[in-house]
PDB file of C-alpha atoms in Angstrom:
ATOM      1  CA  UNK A  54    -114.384  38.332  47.363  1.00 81.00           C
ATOM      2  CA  UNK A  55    -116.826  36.742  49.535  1.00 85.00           C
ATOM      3  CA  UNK A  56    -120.422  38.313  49.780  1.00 89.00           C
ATOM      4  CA  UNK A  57    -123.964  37.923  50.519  1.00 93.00           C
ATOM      5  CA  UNK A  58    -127.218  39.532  49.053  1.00 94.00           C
ATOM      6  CA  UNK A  59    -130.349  39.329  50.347  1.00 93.00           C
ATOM      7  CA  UNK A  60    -133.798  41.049  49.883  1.00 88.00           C
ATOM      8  CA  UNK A  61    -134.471  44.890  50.752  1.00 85.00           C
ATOM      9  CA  UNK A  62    -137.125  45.769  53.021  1.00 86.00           C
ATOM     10  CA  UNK A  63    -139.230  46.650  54.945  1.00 93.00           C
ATOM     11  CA  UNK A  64    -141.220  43.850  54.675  1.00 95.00           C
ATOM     12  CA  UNK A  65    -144.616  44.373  56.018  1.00 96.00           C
ATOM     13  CA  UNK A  66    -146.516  41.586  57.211  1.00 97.00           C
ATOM     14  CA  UNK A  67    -149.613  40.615  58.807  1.00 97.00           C
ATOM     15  CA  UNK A  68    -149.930  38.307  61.793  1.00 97.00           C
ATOM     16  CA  UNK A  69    -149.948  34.576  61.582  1.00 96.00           C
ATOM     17  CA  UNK A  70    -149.020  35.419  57.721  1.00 97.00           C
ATOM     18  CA  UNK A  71    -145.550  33.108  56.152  1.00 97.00           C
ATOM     19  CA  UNK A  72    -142.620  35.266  56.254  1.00 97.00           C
ATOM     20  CA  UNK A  73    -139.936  34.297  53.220  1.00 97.00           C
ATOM     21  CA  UNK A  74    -136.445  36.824  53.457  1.00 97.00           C
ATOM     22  CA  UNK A  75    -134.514  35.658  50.308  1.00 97.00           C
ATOM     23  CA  UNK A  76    -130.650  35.548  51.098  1.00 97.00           C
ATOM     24  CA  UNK A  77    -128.158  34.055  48.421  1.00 97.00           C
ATOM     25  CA  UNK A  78    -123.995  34.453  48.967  1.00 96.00           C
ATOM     26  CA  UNK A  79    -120.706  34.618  46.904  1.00 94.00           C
ATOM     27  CA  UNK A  80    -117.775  32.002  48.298  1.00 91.00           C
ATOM     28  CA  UNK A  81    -114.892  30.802  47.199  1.00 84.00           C
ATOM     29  CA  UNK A  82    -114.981  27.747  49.826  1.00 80.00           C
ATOM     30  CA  UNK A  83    -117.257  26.480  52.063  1.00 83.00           C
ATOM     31  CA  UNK A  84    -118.184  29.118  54.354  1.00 89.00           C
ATOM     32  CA  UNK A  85    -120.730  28.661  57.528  1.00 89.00           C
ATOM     33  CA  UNK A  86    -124.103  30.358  57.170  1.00 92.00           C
ATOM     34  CA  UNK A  87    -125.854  32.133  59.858  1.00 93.00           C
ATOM     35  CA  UNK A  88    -128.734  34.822  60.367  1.00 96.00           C
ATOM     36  CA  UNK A  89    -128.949  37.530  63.026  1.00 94.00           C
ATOM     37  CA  UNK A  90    -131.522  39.123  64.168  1.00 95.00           C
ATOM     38  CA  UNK A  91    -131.316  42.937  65.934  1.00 90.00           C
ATOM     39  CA  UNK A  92    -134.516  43.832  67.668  1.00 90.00           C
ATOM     40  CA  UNK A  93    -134.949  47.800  68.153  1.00 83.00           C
ATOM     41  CA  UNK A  94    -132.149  50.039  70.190  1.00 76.00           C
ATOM     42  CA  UNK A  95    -130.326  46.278  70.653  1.00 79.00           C
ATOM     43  CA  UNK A  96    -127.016  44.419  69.425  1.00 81.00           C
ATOM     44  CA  UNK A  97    -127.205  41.570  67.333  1.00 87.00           C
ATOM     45  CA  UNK A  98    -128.470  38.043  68.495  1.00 89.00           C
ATOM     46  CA  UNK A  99    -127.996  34.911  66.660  1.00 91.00           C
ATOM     47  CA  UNK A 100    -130.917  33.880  65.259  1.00 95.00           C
ATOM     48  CA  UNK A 101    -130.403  30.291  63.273  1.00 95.00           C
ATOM     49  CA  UNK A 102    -127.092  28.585  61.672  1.00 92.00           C
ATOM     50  CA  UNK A 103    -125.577  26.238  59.228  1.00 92.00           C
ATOM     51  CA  UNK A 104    -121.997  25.002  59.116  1.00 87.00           C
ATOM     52  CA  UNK A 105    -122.388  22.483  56.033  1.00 89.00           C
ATOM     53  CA  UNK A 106    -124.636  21.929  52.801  1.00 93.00           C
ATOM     54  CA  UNK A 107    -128.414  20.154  53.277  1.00 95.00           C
ATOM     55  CA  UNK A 108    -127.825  21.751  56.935  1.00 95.00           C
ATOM     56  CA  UNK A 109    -130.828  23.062  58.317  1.00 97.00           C
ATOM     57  CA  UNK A 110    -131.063  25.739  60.829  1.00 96.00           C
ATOM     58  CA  UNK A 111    -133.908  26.302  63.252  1.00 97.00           C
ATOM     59  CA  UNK A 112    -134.873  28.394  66.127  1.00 96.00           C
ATOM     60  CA  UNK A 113    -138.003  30.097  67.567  1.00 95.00           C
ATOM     61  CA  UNK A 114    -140.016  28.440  64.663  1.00 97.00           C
ATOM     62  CA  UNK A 115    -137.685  30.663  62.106  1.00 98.00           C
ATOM     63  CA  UNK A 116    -135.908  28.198  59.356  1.00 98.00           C
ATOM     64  CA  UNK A 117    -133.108  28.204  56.841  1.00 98.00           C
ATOM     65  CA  UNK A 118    -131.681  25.672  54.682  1.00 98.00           C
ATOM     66  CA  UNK A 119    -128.366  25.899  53.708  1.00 97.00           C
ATOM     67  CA  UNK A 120    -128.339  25.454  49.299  1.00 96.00           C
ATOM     68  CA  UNK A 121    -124.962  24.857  47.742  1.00 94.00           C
ATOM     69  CA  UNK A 122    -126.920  24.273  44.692  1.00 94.00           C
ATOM     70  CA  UNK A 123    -128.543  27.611  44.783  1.00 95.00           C
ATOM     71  CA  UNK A 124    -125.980  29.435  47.029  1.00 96.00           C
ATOM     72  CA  UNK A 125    -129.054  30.172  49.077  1.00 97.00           C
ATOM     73  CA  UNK A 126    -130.258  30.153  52.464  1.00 97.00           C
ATOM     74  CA  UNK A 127    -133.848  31.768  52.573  1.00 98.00           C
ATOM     75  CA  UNK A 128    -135.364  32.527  55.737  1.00 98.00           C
ATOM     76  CA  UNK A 129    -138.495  31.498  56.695  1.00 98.00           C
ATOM     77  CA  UNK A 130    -141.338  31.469  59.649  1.00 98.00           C
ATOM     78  CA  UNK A 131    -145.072  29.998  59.390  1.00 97.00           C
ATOM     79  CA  UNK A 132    -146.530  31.957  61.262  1.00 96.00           C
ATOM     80  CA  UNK A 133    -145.062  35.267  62.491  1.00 97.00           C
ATOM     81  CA  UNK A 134    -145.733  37.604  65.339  1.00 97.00           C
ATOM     82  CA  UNK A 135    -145.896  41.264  66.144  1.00 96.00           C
ATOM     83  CA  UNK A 136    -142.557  40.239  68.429  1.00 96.00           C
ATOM     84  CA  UNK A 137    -141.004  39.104  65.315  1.00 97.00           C
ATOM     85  CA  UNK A 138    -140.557  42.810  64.229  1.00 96.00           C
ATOM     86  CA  UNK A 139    -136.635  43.746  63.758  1.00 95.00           C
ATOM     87  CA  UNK A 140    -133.714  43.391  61.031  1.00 93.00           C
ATOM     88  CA  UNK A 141    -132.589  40.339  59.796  1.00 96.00           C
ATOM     89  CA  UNK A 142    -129.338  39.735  58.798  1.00 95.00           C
ATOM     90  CA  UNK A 143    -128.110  36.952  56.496  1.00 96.00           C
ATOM     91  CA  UNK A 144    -123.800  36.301  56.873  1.00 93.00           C
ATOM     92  CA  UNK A 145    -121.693  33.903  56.445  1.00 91.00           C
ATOM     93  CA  UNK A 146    -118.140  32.902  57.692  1.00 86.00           C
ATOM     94  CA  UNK A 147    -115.194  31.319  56.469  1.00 72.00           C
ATOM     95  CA  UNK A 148    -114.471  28.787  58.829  1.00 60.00           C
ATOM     96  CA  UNK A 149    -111.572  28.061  57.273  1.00 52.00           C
ATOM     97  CA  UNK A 150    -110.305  31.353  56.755  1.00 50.00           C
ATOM     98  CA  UNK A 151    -107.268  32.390  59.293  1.00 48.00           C
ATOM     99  CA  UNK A 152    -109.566  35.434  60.274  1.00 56.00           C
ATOM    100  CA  UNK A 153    -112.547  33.952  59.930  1.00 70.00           C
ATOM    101  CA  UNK A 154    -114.760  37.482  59.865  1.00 80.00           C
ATOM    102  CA  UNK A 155    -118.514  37.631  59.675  1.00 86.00           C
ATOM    103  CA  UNK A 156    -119.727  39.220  56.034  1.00 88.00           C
ATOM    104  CA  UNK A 157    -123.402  40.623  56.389  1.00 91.00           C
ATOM    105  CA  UNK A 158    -125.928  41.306  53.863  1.00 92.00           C
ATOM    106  CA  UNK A 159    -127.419  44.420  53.959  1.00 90.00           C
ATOM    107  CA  UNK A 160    -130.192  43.818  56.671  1.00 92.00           C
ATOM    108  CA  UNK A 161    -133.947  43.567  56.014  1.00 94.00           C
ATOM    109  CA  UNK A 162    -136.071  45.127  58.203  1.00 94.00           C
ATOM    110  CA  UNK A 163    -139.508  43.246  59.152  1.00 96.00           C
ATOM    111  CA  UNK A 164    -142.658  44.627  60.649  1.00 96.00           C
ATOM    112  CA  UNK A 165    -145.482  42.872  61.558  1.00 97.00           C
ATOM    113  CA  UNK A 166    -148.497  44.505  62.113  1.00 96.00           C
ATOM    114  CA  UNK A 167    -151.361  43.012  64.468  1.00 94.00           C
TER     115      UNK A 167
ATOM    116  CA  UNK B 252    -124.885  31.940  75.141  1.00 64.00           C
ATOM    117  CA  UNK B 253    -122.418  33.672  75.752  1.00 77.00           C
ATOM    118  CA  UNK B 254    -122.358  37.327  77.146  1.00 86.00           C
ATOM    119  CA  UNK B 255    -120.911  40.398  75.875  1.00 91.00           C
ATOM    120  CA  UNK B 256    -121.094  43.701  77.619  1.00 93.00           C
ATOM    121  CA  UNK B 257    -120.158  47.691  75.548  1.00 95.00           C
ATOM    122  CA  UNK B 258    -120.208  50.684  77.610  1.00 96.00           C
ATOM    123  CA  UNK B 259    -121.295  53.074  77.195  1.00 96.00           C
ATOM    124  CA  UNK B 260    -124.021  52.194  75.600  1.00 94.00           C
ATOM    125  CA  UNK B 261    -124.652  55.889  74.407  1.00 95.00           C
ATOM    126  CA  UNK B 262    -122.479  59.051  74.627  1.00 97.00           C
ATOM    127  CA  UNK B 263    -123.011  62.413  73.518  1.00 97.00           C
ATOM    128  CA  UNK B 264    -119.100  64.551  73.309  1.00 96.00           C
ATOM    129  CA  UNK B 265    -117.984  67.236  71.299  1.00 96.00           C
ATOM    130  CA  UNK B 266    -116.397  67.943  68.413  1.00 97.00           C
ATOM    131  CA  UNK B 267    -112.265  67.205  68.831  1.00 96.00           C
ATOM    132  CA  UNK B 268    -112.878  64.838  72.042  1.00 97.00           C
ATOM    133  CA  UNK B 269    -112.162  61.755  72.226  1.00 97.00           C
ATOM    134  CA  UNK B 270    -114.393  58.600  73.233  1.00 97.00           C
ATOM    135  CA  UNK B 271    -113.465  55.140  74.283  1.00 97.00           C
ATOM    136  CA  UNK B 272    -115.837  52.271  74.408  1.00 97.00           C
ATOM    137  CA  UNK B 273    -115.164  49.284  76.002  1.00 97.00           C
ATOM    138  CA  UNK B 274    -116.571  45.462  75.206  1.00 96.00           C
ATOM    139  CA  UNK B 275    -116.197  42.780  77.271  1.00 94.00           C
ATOM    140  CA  UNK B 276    -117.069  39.486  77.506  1.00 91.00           C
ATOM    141  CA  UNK B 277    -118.569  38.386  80.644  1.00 90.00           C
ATOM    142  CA  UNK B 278    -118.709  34.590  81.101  1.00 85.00           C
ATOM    143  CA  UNK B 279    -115.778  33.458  78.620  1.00 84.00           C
ATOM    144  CA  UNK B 280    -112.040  34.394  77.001  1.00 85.00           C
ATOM    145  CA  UNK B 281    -112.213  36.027  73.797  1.00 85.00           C
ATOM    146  CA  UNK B 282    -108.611  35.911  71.813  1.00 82.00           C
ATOM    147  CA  UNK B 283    -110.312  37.578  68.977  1.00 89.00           C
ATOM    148  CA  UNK B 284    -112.800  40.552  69.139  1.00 92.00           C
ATOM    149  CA  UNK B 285    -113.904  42.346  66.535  1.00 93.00           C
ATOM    150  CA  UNK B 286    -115.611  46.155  66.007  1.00 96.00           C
ATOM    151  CA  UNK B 287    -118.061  46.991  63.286  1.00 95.00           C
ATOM    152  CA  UNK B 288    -119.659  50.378  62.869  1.00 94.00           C
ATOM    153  CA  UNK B 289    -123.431  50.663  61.572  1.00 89.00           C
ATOM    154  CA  UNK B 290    -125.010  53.141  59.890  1.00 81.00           C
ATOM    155  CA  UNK B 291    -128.434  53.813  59.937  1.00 76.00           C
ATOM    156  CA  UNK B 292    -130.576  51.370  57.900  1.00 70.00           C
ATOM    157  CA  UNK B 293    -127.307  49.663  56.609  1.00 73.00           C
ATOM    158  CA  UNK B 294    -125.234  46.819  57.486  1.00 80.00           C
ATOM    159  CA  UNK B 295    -122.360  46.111  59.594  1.00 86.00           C
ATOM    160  CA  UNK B 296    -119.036  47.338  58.215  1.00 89.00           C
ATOM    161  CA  UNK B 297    -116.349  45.388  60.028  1.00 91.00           C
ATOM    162  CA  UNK B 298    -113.474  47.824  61.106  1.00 94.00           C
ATOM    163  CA  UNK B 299    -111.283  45.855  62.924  1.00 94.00           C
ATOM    164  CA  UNK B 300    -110.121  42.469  63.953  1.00 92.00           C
ATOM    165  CA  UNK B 301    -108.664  42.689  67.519  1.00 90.00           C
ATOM    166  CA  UNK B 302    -106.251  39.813  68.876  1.00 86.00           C
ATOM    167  CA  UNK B 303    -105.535  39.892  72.505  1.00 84.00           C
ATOM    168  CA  UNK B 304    -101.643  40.828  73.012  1.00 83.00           C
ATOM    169  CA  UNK B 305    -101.018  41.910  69.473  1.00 85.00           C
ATOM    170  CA  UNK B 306    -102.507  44.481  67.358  1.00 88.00           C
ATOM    171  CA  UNK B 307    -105.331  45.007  65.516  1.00 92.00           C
ATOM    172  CA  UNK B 308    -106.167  44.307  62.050  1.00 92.00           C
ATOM    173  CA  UNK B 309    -107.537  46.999  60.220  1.00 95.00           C
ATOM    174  CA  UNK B 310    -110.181  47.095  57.033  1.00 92.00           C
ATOM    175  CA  UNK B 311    -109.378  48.670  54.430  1.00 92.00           C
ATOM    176  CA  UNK B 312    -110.224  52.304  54.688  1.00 93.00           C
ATOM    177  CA  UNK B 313    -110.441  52.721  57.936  1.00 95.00           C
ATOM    178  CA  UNK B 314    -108.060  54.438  59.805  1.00 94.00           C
ATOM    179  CA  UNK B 315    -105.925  53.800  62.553  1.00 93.00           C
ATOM    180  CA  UNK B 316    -104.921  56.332  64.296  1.00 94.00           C
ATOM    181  CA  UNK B 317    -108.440  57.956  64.572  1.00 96.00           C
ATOM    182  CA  UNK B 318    -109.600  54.317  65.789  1.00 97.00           C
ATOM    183  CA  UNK B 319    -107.656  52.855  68.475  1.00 96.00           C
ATOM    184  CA  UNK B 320    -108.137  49.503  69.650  1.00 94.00           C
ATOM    185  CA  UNK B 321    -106.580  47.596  72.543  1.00 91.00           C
ATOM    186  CA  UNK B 322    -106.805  44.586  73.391  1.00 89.00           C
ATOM    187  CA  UNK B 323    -104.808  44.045  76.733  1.00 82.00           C
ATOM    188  CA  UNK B 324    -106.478  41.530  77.908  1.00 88.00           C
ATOM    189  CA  UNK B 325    -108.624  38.270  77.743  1.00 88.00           C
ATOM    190  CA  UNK B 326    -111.811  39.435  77.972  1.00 91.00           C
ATOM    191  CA  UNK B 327    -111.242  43.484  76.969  1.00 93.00           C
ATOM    192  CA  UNK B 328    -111.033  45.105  74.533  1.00 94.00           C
ATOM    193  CA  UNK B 329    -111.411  49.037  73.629  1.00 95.00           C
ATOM    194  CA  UNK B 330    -112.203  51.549  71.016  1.00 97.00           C
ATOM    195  CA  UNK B 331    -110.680  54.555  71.106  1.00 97.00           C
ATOM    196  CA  UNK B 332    -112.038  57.117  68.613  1.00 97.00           C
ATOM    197  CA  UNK B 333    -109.274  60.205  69.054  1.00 97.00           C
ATOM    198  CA  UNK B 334    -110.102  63.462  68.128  1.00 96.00           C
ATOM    199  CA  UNK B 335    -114.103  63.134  67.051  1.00 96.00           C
ATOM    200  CA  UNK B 336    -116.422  64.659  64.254  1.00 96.00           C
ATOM    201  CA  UNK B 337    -119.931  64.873  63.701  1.00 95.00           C
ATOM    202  CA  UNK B 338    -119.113  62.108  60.641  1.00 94.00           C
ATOM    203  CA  UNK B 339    -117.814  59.918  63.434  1.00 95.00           C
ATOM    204  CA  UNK B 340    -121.070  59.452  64.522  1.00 95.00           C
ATOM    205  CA  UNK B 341    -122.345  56.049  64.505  1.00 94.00           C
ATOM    206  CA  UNK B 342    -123.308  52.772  66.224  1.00 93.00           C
ATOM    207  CA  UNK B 343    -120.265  51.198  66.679  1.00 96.00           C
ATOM    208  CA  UNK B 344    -120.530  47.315  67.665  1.00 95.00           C
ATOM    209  CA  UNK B 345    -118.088  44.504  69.280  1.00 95.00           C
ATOM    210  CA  UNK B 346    -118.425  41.283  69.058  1.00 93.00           C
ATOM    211  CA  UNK B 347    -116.441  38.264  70.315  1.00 91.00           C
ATOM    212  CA  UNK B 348    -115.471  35.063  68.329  1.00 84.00           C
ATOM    213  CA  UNK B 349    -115.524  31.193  69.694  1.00 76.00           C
ATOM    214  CA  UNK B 350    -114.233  28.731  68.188  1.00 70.00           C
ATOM    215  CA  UNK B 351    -115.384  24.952  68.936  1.00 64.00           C
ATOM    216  CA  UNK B 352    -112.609  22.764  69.423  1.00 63.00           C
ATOM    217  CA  UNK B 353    -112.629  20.348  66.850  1.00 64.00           C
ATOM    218  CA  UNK B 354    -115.521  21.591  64.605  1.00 61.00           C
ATOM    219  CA  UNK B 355    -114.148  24.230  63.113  1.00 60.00           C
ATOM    220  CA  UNK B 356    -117.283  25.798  63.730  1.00 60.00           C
ATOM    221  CA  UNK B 357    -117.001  29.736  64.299  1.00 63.00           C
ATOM    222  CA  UNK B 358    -119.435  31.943  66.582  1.00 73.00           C
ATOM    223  CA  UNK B 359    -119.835  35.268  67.294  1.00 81.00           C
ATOM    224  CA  UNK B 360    -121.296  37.006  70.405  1.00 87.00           C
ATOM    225  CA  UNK B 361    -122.276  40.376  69.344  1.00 91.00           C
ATOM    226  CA  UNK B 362    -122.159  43.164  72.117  1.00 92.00           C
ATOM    227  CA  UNK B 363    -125.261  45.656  72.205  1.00 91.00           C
ATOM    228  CA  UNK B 364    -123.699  48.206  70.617  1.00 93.00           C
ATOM    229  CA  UNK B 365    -122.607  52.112  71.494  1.00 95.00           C
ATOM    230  CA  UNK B 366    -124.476  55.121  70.093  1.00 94.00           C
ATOM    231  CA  UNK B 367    -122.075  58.101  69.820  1.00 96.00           C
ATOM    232  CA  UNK B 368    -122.987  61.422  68.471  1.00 96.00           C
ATOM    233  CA  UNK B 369    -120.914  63.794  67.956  1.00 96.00           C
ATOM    234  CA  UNK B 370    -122.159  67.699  68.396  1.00 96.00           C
TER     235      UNK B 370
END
């Protein structure tokens, strides 16, 4: 079935240092690609997404790439902040699917220290 | 975005209680919900796909008749855990799925989640 692996944390990062969370998937067709982000004691937020290869996702300086190539969709931030800190999640949905549920990876949990 | 509401959004209750926790969403109609339960430092296991009128669509594994889920209306639905356990105890999210006409394009509004513990 469907799937999607990305890095384990924590990642621990300084300020204004280039943040990189590696996030490659398993699909049969061609699913849409998203990432979440869940700050501390908080649901989930949409962070960035991708319906369609070459598609690139941006918000809040955060971006991701969606590779059919690679299966991949890495992502990535310049320059981070202390209010960066959370867990990031990499899914990705079948849009074509008659359910069309979210898969997650496993989370990775950044901190950034000041 | 759009706006979905879980309440409680903790709750403490013994052992053979039950709980329910409601999601909403606040500013649009949601056919579809959905209820994951998270585990600390893990992901979010998807329990249940909730379809307003009919019943839900549970995950393998998970059972239902411990977790009960209505969906009576447009913009509620509710999770009933029936007789609790301490191994019940979890954050348990909703979230609610748009679709945009004509893009195929699928969305999810993710509620803030419930903390129950179960003494």
């Amino acid at each position: 079935g469907d799937s999607v692996t990305q890095m384990e944390g924590p990642v621990t990062l300084s300020e204004e240092a280039f943040l990189t969370i590696n996030c490659t998937y398993t699909a049969t067709g061609y699913p849409s690609l998203f990432w979440y982000v869940q700050y501390p004691g908080e649901g989930l937020q949409l962070l960035l997404k991708a319906t369609k290869a070459d598609d690139k996702g941006s918000n809040k300086g955060f971006e991701a790439t969606y590779r059919k190539e690679t299966t991949s969709f890495h992502l990535e931030k310049g320059s981070v902040q202390v209010s960066d800190s959370a867990v990031y999640f990499c899914a990705l949905s079948d849009g074509g699917g008659a359910t069309n549920k979210l898969i997650f990876g496993t989370g990775t949990l950044l901190a950034v220290q000041p | 975005g759009a706006v979905v509401s879980q309440h409680p959004s903790w709750v403490i209750c013994k052992s053979g209680t039950s709980v329910k926790i409601e999601c909403r969403s606040l500013d649009f109609q949601a056919t579809t919900m959905f209820w994951y339960r998270q585990f600390p430092k893990q992901s979010l296991m998807l329990m249940a796909t909730s379809n307003e009128g009919s019943k839900a669509t549970y995950e393998q594994g998970v059972e239902k008749d411990k977790f009960l889920i209505n969906h009576a209306s447009l913009t509620l639905s509710t999770l009933t855990v029936t007789s609790a356990h301490p191994e019940d105890s979890s954050f348990y999210i909703c979230s609610a799925r748009v679709l945009t006409p004509g893009q195929g394009i699928v969305e999810q509004f993710f509620g803030p989640g419930t903390r129950l513990t179960v003494l």
